[in-house]
Tab-separated table of C-alpha atoms in Angstrom:
chain	number	residue	atom	x	y	z
A	881	MET	CA	173.526	-41.894	-88.829
A	882	LYS	CA	174.840	-40.510	-85.539
A	883	GLU	CA	172.170	-39.867	-82.914
A	884	SER	CA	173.541	-36.622	-81.474
A	885	ILE	CA	176.527	-34.312	-81.368
A	886	THR	CA	177.977	-32.548	-78.356
A	887	ARG	CA	179.180	-28.965	-78.240
A	888	SER	CA	182.811	-30.117	-77.961
A	889	GLU	CA	182.361	-32.390	-81.002
A	890	LEU	CA	180.874	-29.460	-82.944
A	891	ILE	CA	183.883	-27.332	-81.990
A	892	GLU	CA	186.251	-30.098	-83.174
A	893	ILE	CA	184.431	-30.419	-86.515
A	894	LEU	CA	184.475	-26.663	-87.122
A	895	ALA	CA	188.096	-26.310	-86.012
A	896	ASP	CA	189.093	-29.049	-88.480
A	897	LYS	CA	187.072	-27.408	-91.244
A	898	PHE	CA	188.741	-24.032	-90.669
A	899	ALA	CA	192.218	-25.408	-89.905
A	900	GLN	CA	193.639	-23.834	-93.077
A	901	SER	CA	192.344	-20.372	-92.166
A	902	GLU	CA	193.475	-18.034	-89.437
A	903	LEU	CA	190.885	-19.363	-86.957
A	904	SER	CA	192.356	-21.300	-84.069
A	905	LYS	CA	190.490	-23.955	-82.129
A	906	SER	CA	190.110	-21.509	-79.234
A	907	ASP	CA	188.575	-18.924	-81.613
A	908	VAL	CA	186.076	-21.496	-82.849
A	909	SER	CA	185.319	-22.594	-79.283
A	910	LEU	CA	184.721	-19.021	-78.149
A	911	SER	CA	182.510	-18.333	-81.178
A	912	VAL	CA	180.326	-21.399	-80.577
A	913	LYS	CA	180.002	-20.648	-76.864
A	914	GLU	CA	179.109	-16.998	-77.526
A	915	LEU	CA	176.554	-17.937	-80.178
A	916	ILE	CA	174.827	-20.429	-77.877
A	917	GLN	CA	174.900	-17.955	-74.985
A	918	TYR	CA	173.437	-15.163	-77.118
A	919	MET	CA	170.675	-17.400	-78.456
A	920	SER	CA	169.802	-18.689	-74.966
A	921	THR	CA	169.651	-15.180	-73.532
A	922	SER	CA	167.587	-13.834	-76.425
A	923	ILE	CA	165.033	-16.642	-76.281
A	924	SER	CA	164.738	-16.427	-72.490
A	925	GLU	CA	163.992	-12.687	-72.860
A	926	GLY	CA	161.180	-13.483	-75.304
A	927	ARG	CA	162.960	-12.431	-78.487
A	928	ARG	CA	162.570	-14.454	-81.678
A	929	ILE	CA	165.618	-15.760	-83.534
A	930	GLU	CA	165.329	-16.592	-87.221
A	931	ILE	CA	168.094	-18.238	-89.210
A	932	ARG	CA	167.055	-18.253	-92.871
A	933	GLY	CA	167.062	-21.736	-94.359
A	934	PHE	CA	167.384	-23.361	-90.944
A	935	GLY	CA	164.467	-22.269	-88.779
A	936	SER	CA	163.272	-20.022	-85.993
A	937	PHE	CA	163.398	-20.164	-82.222
A	938	THR	CA	160.664	-18.605	-80.104
A	939	LEU	CA	159.279	-18.727	-76.600
A	940	ARG	CA	155.803	-20.235	-76.267
A	941	GLU	CA	153.434	-20.125	-73.324
A	942	ARG	CA	151.973	-23.413	-72.144
A	943	LYS	CA	148.570	-23.044	-70.527
A	944	PRO	CA	147.867	-24.516	-67.079
A	945	ARG	CA	146.592	-28.082	-67.246
A	946	MET	CA	145.965	-31.203	-65.246
A	947	GLY	CA	148.750	-33.755	-65.271
A	948	ARG	CA	149.133	-36.921	-63.272
A	949	ASN	CA	151.598	-38.333	-60.825
A	950	PRO	CA	153.225	-41.259	-62.688
A	951	LYS	CA	153.749	-43.180	-59.450
A	952	THR	CA	150.209	-42.973	-58.088
A	953	GLY	CA	148.176	-41.932	-61.136
A	954	GLU	CA	146.664	-39.127	-59.040
A	955	PRO	CA	145.742	-35.885	-60.908
A	956	VAL	CA	148.149	-33.001	-60.291
A	957	PRO	CA	147.555	-29.387	-61.376
A	958	LEU	CA	150.361	-28.007	-63.512
A	959	GLY	CA	150.773	-24.244	-63.776
A	960	ALA	CA	151.368	-22.169	-66.871
A	961	LYS	CA	154.945	-21.967	-68.067
A	962	TYR	CA	157.061	-20.817	-70.964
A	963	ALA	CA	159.044	-23.205	-73.119
A	964	PRO	CA	161.415	-22.708	-76.046
A	965	HIS	CA	160.044	-23.753	-79.439
A	966	PHE	CA	161.863	-24.497	-82.707
A	967	LYS	CA	160.139	-24.310	-86.085
A	968	PRO	CA	162.246	-25.709	-88.930
A	969	GLY	CA	162.606	-23.639	-92.077
A	970	LYS	CA	161.571	-24.737	-95.554
A	971	ASP	CA	165.130	-25.603	-96.661
A	972	LEU	CA	165.758	-27.738	-93.573
A	973	LYS	CA	162.433	-29.570	-94.031
A	974	GLU	CA	163.278	-30.326	-97.659
A	975	ARG	CA	166.774	-31.518	-96.811
A	976	VAL	CA	165.471	-33.862	-94.123
A	977	LYS	CA	162.749	-35.113	-96.445
A	978	THR	CA	165.187	-35.979	-99.225
A	979	GLN	CA	167.964	-37.399	-97.037
A	980	VAL	CA	165.845	-39.400	-94.604
A	981	GLY	CA	163.394	-40.399	-97.340
A	982	GLN	CA	159.818	-39.846	-96.279
C-alpha cells in the first residue's frame, strides 16, 4: 500500500482515467486545483463541506491550554486557535474496515 499521493500524481491518475473522453490533462489539472482551492477557502471561512459517502470537513476551535517547550520542558501557554477537522463518512469507514481488515 502506498503511503501518500501528491496532487500531481492525482492529476496524472485522473488524466489517464479520462484519457478516452474529451478532458485533457490541463482540464483535469485545473479542475483539481479549483476544487482544492474552493474547499480550502470554504473551510477557512467556517463553512462545512460534506461529500456523501466520503466525509465532512469543518473548522473546529481548540481551547487555550498549557503546552511545554520540548527543549527545556518548561510550561508554555498556548492560545485558542481554529483547526480544520475531517470526519469520515459511513461508506469510507466501512471500506477502510473491510480493506485494511480490522
